[in-house]
mmCIF file with all atom_site columns, C-alpha atoms and ligand atoms in Angstrom:
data_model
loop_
_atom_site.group_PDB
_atom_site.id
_atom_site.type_symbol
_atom_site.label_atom_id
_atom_site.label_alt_id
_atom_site.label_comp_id
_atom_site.label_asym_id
_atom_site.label_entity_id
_atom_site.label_seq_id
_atom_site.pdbx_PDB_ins_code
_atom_site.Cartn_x
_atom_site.Cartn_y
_atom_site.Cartn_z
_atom_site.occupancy
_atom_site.B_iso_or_equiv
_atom_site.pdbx_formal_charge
_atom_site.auth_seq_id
_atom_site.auth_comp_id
_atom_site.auth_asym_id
_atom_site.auth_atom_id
_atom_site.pdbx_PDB_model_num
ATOM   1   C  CA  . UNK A 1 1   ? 93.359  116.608 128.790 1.00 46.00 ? 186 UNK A CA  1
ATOM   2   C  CA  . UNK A 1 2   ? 91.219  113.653 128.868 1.00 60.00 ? 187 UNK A CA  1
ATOM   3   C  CA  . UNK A 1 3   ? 91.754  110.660 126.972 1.00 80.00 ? 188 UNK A CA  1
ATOM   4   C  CA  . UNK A 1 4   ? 89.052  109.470 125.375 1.00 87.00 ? 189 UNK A CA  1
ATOM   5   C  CA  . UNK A 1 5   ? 91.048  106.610 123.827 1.00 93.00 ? 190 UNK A CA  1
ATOM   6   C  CA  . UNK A 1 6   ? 92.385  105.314 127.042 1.00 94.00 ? 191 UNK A CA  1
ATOM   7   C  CA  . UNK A 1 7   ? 90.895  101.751 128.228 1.00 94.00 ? 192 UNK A CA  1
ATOM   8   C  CA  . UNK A 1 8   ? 91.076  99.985  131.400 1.00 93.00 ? 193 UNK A CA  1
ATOM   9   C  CA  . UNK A 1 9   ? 92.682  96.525  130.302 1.00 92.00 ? 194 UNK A CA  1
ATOM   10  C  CA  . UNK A 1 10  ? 92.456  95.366  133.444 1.00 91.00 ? 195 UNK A CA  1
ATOM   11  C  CA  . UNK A 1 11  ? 89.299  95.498  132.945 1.00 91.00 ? 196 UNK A CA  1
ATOM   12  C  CA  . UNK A 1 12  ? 88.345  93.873  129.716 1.00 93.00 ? 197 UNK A CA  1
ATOM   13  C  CA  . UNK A 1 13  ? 90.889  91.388  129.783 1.00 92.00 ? 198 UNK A CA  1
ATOM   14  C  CA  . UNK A 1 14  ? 89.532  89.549  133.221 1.00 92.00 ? 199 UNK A CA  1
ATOM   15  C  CA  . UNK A 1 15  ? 87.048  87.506  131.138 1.00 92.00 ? 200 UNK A CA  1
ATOM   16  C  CA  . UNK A 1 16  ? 87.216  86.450  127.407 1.00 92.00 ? 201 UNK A CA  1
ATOM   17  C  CA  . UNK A 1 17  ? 84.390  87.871  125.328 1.00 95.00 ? 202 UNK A CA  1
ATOM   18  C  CA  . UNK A 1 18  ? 84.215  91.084  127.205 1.00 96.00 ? 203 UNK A CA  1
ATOM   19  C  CA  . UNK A 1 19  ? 83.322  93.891  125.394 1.00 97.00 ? 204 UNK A CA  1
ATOM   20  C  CA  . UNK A 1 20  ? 83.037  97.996  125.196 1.00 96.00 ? 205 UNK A CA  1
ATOM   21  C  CA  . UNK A 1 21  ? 82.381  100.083 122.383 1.00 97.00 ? 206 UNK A CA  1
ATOM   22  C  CA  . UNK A 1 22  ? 84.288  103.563 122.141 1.00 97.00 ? 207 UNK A CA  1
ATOM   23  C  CA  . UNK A 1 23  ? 82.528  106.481 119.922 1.00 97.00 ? 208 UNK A CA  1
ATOM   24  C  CA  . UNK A 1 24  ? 83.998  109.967 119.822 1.00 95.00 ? 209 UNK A CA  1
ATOM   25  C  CA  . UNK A 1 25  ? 85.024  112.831 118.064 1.00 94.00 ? 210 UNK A CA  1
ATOM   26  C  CA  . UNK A 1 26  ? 88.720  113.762 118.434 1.00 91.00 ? 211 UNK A CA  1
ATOM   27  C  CA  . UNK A 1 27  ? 90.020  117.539 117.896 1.00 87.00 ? 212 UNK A CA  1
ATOM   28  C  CA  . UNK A 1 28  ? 92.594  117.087 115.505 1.00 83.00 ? 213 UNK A CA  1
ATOM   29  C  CA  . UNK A 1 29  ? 95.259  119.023 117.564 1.00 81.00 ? 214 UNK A CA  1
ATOM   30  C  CA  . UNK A 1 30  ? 94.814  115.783 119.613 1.00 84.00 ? 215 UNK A CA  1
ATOM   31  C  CA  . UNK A 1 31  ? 96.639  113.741 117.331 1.00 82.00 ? 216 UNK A CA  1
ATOM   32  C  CA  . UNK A 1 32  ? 99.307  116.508 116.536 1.00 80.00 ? 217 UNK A CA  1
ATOM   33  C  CA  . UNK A 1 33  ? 100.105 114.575 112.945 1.00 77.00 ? 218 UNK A CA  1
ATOM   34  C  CA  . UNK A 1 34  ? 102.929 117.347 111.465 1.00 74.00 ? 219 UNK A CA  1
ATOM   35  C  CA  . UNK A 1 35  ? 101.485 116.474 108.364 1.00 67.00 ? 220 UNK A CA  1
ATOM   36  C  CA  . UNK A 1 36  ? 101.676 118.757 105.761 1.00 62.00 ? 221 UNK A CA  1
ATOM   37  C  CA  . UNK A 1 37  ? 98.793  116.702 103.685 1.00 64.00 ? 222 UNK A CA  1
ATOM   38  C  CA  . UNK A 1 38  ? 96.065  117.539 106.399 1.00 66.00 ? 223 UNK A CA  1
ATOM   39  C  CA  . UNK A 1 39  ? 95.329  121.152 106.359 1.00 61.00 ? 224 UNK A CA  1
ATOM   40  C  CA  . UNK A 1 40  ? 92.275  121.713 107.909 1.00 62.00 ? 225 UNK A CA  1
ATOM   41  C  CA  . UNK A 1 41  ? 90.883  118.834 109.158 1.00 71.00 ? 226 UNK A CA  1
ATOM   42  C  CA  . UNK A 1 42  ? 89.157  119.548 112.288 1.00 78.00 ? 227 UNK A CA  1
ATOM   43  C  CA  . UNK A 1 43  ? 87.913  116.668 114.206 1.00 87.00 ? 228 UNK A CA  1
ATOM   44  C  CA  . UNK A 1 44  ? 88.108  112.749 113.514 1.00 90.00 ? 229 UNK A CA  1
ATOM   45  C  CA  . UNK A 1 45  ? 85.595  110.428 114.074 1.00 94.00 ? 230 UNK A CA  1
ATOM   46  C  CA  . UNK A 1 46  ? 86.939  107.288 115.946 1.00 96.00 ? 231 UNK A CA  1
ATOM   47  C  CA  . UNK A 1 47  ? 84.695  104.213 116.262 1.00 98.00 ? 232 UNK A CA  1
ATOM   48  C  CA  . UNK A 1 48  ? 85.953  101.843 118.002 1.00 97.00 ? 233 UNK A CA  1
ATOM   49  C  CA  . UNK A 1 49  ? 84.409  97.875  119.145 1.00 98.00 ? 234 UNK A CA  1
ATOM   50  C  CA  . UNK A 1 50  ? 86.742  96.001  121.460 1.00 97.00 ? 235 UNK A CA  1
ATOM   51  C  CA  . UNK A 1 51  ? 86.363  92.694  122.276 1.00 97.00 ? 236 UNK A CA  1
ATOM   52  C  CA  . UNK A 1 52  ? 89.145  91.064  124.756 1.00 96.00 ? 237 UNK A CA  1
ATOM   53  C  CA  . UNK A 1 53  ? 89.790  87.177  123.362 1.00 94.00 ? 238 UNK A CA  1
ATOM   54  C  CA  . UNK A 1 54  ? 92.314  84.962  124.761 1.00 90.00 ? 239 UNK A CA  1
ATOM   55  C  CA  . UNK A 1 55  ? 95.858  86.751  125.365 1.00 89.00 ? 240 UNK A CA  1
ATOM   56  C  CA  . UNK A 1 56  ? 94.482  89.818  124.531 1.00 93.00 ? 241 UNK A CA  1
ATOM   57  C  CA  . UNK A 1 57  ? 91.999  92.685  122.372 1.00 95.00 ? 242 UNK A CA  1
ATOM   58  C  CA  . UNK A 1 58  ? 90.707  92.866  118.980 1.00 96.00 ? 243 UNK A CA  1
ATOM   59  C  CA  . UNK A 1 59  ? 90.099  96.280  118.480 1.00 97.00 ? 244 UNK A CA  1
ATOM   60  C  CA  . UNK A 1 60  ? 87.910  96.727  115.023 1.00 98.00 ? 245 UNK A CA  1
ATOM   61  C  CA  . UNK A 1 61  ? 86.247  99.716  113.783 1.00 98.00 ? 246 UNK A CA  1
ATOM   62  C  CA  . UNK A 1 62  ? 86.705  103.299 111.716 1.00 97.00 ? 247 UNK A CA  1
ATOM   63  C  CA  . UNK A 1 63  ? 88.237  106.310 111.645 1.00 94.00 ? 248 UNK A CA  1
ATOM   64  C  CA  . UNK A 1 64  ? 86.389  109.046 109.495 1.00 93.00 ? 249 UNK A CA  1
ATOM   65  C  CA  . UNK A 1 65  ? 87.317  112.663 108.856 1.00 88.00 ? 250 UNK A CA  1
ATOM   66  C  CA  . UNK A 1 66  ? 86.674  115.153 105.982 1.00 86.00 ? 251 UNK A CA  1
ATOM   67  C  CA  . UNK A 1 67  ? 90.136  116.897 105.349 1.00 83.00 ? 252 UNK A CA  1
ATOM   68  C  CA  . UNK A 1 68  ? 91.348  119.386 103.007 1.00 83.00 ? 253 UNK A CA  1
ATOM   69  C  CA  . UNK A 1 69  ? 95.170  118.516 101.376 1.00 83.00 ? 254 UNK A CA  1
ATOM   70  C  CA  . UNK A 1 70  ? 97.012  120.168 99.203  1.00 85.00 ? 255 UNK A CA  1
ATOM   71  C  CA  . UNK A 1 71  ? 97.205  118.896 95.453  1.00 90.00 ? 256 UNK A CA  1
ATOM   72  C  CA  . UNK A 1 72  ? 100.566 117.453 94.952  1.00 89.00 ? 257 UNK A CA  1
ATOM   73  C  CA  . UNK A 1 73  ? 101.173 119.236 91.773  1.00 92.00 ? 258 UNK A CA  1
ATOM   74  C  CA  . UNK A 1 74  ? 99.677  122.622 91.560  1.00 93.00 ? 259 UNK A CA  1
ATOM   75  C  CA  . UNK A 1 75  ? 98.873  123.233 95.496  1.00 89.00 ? 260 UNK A CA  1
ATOM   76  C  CA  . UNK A 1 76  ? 95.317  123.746 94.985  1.00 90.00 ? 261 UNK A CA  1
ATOM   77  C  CA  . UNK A 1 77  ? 93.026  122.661 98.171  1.00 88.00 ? 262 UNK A CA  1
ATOM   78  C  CA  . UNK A 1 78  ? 91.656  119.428 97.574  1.00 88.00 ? 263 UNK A CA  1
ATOM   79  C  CA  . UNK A 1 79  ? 88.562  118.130 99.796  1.00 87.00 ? 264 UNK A CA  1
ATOM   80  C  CA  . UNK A 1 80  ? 88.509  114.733 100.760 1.00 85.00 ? 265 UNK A CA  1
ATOM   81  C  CA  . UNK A 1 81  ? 86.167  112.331 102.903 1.00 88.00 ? 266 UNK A CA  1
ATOM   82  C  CA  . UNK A 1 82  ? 88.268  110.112 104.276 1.00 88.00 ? 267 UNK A CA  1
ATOM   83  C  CA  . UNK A 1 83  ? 87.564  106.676 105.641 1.00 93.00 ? 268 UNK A CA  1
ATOM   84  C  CA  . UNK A 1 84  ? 89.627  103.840 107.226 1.00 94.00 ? 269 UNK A CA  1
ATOM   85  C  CA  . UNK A 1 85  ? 88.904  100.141 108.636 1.00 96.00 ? 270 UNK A CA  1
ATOM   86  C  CA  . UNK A 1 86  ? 90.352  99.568  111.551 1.00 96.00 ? 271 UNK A CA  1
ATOM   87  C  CA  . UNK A 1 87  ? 91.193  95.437  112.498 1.00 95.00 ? 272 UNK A CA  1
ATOM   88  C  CA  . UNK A 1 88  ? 93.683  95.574  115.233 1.00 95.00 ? 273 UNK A CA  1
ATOM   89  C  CA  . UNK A 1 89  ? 94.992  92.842  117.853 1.00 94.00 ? 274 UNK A CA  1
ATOM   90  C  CA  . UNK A 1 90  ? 96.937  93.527  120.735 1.00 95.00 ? 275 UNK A CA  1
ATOM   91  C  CA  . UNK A 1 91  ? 98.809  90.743  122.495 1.00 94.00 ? 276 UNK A CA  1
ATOM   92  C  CA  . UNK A 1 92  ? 100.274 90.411  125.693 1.00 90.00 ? 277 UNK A CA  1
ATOM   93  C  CA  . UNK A 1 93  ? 102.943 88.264  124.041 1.00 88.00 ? 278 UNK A CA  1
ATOM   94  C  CA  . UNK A 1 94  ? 102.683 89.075  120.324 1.00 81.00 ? 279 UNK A CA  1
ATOM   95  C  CA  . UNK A 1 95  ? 102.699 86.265  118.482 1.00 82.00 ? 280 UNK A CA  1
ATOM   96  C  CA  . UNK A 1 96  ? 102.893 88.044  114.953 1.00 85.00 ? 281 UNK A CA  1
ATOM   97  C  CA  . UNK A 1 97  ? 104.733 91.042  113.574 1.00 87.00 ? 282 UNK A CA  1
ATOM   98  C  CA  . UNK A 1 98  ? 101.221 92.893  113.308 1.00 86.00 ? 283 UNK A CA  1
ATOM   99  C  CA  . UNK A 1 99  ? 100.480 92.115  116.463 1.00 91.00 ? 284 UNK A CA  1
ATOM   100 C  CA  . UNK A 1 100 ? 100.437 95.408  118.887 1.00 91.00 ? 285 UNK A CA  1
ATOM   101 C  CA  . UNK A 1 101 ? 101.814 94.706  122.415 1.00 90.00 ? 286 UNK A CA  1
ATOM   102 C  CA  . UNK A 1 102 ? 99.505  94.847  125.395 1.00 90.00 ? 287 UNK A CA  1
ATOM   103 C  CA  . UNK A 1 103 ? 100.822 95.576  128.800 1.00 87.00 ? 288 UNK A CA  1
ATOM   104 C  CA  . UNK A 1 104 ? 100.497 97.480  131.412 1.00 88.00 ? 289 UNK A CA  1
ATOM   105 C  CA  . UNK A 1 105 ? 96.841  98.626  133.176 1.00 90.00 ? 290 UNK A CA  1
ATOM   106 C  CA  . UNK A 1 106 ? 95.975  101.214 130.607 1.00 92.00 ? 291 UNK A CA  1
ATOM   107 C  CA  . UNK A 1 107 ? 96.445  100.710 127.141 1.00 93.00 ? 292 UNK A CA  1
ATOM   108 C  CA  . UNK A 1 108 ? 96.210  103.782 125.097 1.00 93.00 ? 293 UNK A CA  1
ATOM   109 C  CA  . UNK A 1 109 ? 94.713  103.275 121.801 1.00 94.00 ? 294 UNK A CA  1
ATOM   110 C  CA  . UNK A 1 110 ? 95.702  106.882 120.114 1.00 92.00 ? 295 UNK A CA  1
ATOM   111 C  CA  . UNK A 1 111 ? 98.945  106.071 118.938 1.00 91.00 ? 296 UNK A CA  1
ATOM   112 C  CA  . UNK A 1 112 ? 97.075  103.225 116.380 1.00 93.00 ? 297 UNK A CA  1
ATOM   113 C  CA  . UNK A 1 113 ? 94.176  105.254 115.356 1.00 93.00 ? 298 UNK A CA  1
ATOM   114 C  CA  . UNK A 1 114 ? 96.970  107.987 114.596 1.00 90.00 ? 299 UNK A CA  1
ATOM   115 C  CA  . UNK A 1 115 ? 98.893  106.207 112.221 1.00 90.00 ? 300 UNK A CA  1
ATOM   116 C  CA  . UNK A 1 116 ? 95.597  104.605 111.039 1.00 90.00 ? 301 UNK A CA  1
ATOM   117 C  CA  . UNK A 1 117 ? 94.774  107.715 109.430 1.00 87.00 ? 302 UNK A CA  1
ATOM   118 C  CA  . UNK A 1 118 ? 98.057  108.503 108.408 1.00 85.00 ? 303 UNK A CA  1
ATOM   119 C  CA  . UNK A 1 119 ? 98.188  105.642 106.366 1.00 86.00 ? 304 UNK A CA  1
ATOM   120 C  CA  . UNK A 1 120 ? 94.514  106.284 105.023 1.00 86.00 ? 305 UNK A CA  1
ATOM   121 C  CA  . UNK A 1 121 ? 95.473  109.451 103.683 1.00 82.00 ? 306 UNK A CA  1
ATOM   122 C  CA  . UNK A 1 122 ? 96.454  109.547 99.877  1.00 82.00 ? 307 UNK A CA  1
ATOM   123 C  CA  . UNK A 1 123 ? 100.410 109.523 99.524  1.00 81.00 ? 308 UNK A CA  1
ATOM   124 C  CA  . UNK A 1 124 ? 99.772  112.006 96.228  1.00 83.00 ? 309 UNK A CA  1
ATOM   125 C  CA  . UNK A 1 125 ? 96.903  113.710 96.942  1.00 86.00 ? 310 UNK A CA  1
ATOM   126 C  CA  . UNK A 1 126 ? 95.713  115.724 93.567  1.00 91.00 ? 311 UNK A CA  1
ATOM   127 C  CA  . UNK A 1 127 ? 92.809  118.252 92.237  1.00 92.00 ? 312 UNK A CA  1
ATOM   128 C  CA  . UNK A 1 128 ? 92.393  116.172 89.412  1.00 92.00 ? 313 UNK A CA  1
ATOM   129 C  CA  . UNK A 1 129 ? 94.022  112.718 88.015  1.00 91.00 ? 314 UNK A CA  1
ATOM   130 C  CA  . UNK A 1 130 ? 95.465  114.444 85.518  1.00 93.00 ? 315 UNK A CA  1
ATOM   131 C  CA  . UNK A 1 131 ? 96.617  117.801 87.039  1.00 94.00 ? 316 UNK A CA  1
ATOM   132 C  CA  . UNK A 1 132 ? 99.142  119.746 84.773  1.00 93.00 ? 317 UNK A CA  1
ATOM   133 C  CA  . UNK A 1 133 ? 100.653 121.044 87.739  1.00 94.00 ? 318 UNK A CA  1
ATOM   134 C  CA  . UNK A 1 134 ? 102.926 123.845 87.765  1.00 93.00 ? 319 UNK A CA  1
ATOM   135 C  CA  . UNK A 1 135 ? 105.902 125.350 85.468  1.00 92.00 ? 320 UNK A CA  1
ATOM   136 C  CA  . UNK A 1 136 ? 109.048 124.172 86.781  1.00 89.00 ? 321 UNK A CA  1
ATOM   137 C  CA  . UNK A 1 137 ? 110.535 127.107 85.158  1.00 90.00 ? 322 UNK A CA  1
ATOM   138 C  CA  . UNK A 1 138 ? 108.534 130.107 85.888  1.00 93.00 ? 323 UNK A CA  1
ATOM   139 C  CA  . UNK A 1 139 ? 106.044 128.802 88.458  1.00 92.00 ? 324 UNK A CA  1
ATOM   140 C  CA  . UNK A 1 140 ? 102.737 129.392 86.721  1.00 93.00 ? 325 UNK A CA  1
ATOM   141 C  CA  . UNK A 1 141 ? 99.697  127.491 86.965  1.00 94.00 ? 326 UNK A CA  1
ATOM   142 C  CA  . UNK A 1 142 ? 99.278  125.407 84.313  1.00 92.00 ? 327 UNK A CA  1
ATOM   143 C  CA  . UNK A 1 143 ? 95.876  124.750 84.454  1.00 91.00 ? 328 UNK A CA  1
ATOM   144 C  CA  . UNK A 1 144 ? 94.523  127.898 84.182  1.00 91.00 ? 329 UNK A CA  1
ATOM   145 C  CA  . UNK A 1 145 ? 97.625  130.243 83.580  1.00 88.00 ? 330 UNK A CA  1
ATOM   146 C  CA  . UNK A 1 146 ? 99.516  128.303 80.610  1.00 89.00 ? 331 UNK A CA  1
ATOM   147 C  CA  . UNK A 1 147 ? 102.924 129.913 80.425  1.00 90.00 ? 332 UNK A CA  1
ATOM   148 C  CA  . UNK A 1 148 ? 105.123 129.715 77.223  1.00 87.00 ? 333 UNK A CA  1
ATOM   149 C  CA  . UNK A 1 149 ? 108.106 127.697 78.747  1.00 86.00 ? 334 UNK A CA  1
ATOM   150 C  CA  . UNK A 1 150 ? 107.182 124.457 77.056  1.00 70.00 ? 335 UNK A CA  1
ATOM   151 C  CA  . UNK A 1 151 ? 106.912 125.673 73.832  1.00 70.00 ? 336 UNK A CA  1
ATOM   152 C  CA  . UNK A 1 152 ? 110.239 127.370 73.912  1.00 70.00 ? 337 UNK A CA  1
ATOM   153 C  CA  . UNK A 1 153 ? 112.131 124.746 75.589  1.00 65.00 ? 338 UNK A CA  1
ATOM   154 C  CA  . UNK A 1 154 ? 110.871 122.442 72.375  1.00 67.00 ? 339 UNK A CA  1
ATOM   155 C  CA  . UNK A 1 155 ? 112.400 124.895 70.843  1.00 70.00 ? 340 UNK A CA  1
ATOM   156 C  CA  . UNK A 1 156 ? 115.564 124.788 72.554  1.00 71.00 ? 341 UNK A CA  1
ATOM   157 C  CA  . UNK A 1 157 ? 115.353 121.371 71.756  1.00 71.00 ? 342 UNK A CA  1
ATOM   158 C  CA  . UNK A 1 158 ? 115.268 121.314 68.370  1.00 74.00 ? 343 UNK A CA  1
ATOM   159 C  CA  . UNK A 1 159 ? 118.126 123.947 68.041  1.00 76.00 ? 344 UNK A CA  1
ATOM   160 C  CA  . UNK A 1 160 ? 120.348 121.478 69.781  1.00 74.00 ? 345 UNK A CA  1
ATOM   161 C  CA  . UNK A 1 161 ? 119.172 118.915 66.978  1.00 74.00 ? 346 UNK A CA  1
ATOM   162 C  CA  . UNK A 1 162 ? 120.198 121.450 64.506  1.00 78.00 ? 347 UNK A CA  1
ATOM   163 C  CA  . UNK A 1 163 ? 123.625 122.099 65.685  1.00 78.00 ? 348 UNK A CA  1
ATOM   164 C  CA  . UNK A 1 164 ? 124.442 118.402 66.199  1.00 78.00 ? 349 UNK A CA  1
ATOM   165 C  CA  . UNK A 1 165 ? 123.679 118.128 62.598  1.00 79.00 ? 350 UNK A CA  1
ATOM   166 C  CA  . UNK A 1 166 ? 125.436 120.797 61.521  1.00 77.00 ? 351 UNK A CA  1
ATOM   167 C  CA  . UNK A 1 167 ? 128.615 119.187 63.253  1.00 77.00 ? 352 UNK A CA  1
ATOM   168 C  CA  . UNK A 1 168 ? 127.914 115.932 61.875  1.00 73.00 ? 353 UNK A CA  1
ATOM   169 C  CA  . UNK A 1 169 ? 127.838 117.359 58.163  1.00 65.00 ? 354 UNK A CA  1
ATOM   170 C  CA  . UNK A 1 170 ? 130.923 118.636 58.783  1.00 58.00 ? 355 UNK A CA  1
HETATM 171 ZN ZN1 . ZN  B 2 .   ? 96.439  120.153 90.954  1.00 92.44 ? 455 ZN  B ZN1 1
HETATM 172 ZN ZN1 . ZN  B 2 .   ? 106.548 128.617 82.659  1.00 92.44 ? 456 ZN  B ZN1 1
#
């Protein structure tokens, strides 16, 4: 497998102000998420502009993918054009906790851009803001197959009410 994501740091970092501009579309299999919000995303746009500075690489750009997720609620498929900045440094001695750590001769960028779109993607993804969801009793759909479990668990309800009272008149 290639890697498309893969730069030569040697490279880049031998003069300050060096630059290179990575573009490419990345199977999503590449970035093997195990995420059970993505379900059939197929490829993710990566654009990437290095630059190498002093100590090490600003990496700045976008990842872009349209995605399908599950709603949160009531399981429908929900589509979803999803983009994220990108504003990365790596450091050969990190000098801040954001700071990735740059060493060696290759520096693979993938494992950034992966959680990069991890963390773009909506914790609580939903078909609509204010998705009913589904029973928690008997499992239908309540958007579009309303089930009577509400109405009789009010009614539950209110018989509990009724007996309370009828052991406080006592
Ligand atoms: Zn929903
Ligand atoms: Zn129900």
């Amino acid at each position: 497998m290639s890697a498309p994501l893969t730069i030569n740091v040697l490279e880049l970092t031998r003069r300050a102000g060096t630059l290179k501009d990575i573009e490419v579309s990345l199977p999503v299999a590449d970035f093997a998420f195990g995420d059970d919000r993505i379900v059939a995303t197929r490829e993710i746009d990566v654009e990437l502009h290095i630059e190498s500075v002093q100590g090490g690489l600003v990496v700045q750009g976008e990842t872009a993918c349209s995605t399908t997720m599950l709603c949160r609620r009531c399981l429908r498929e929900v589509s979803a054009d999803i983009q994220v900045a990108i504003d990365e440094i790596y450091r050969s001695v990190p000098d801040n906790p954001d700071a990735y750590v740059l060493e060696g001769e290759q520096l693979d960028l993938m494992p950034m851009v992966r959680e990069t779109v991890l963390l773009g993607l909506p914790d609580a993804p939903l078909c609509k803001p204010d998705c009913p969801g589904l029973c928690p009793q008997c499992g239908a759909d309540m958007q579009s197959d309303p089930c009577q479990c509400q109405a009789q668990r009010t009614d539950e309800r209110w018989s509990v009410l009724d007996q309370l009272r009828g052991q406080l008149g006592d």
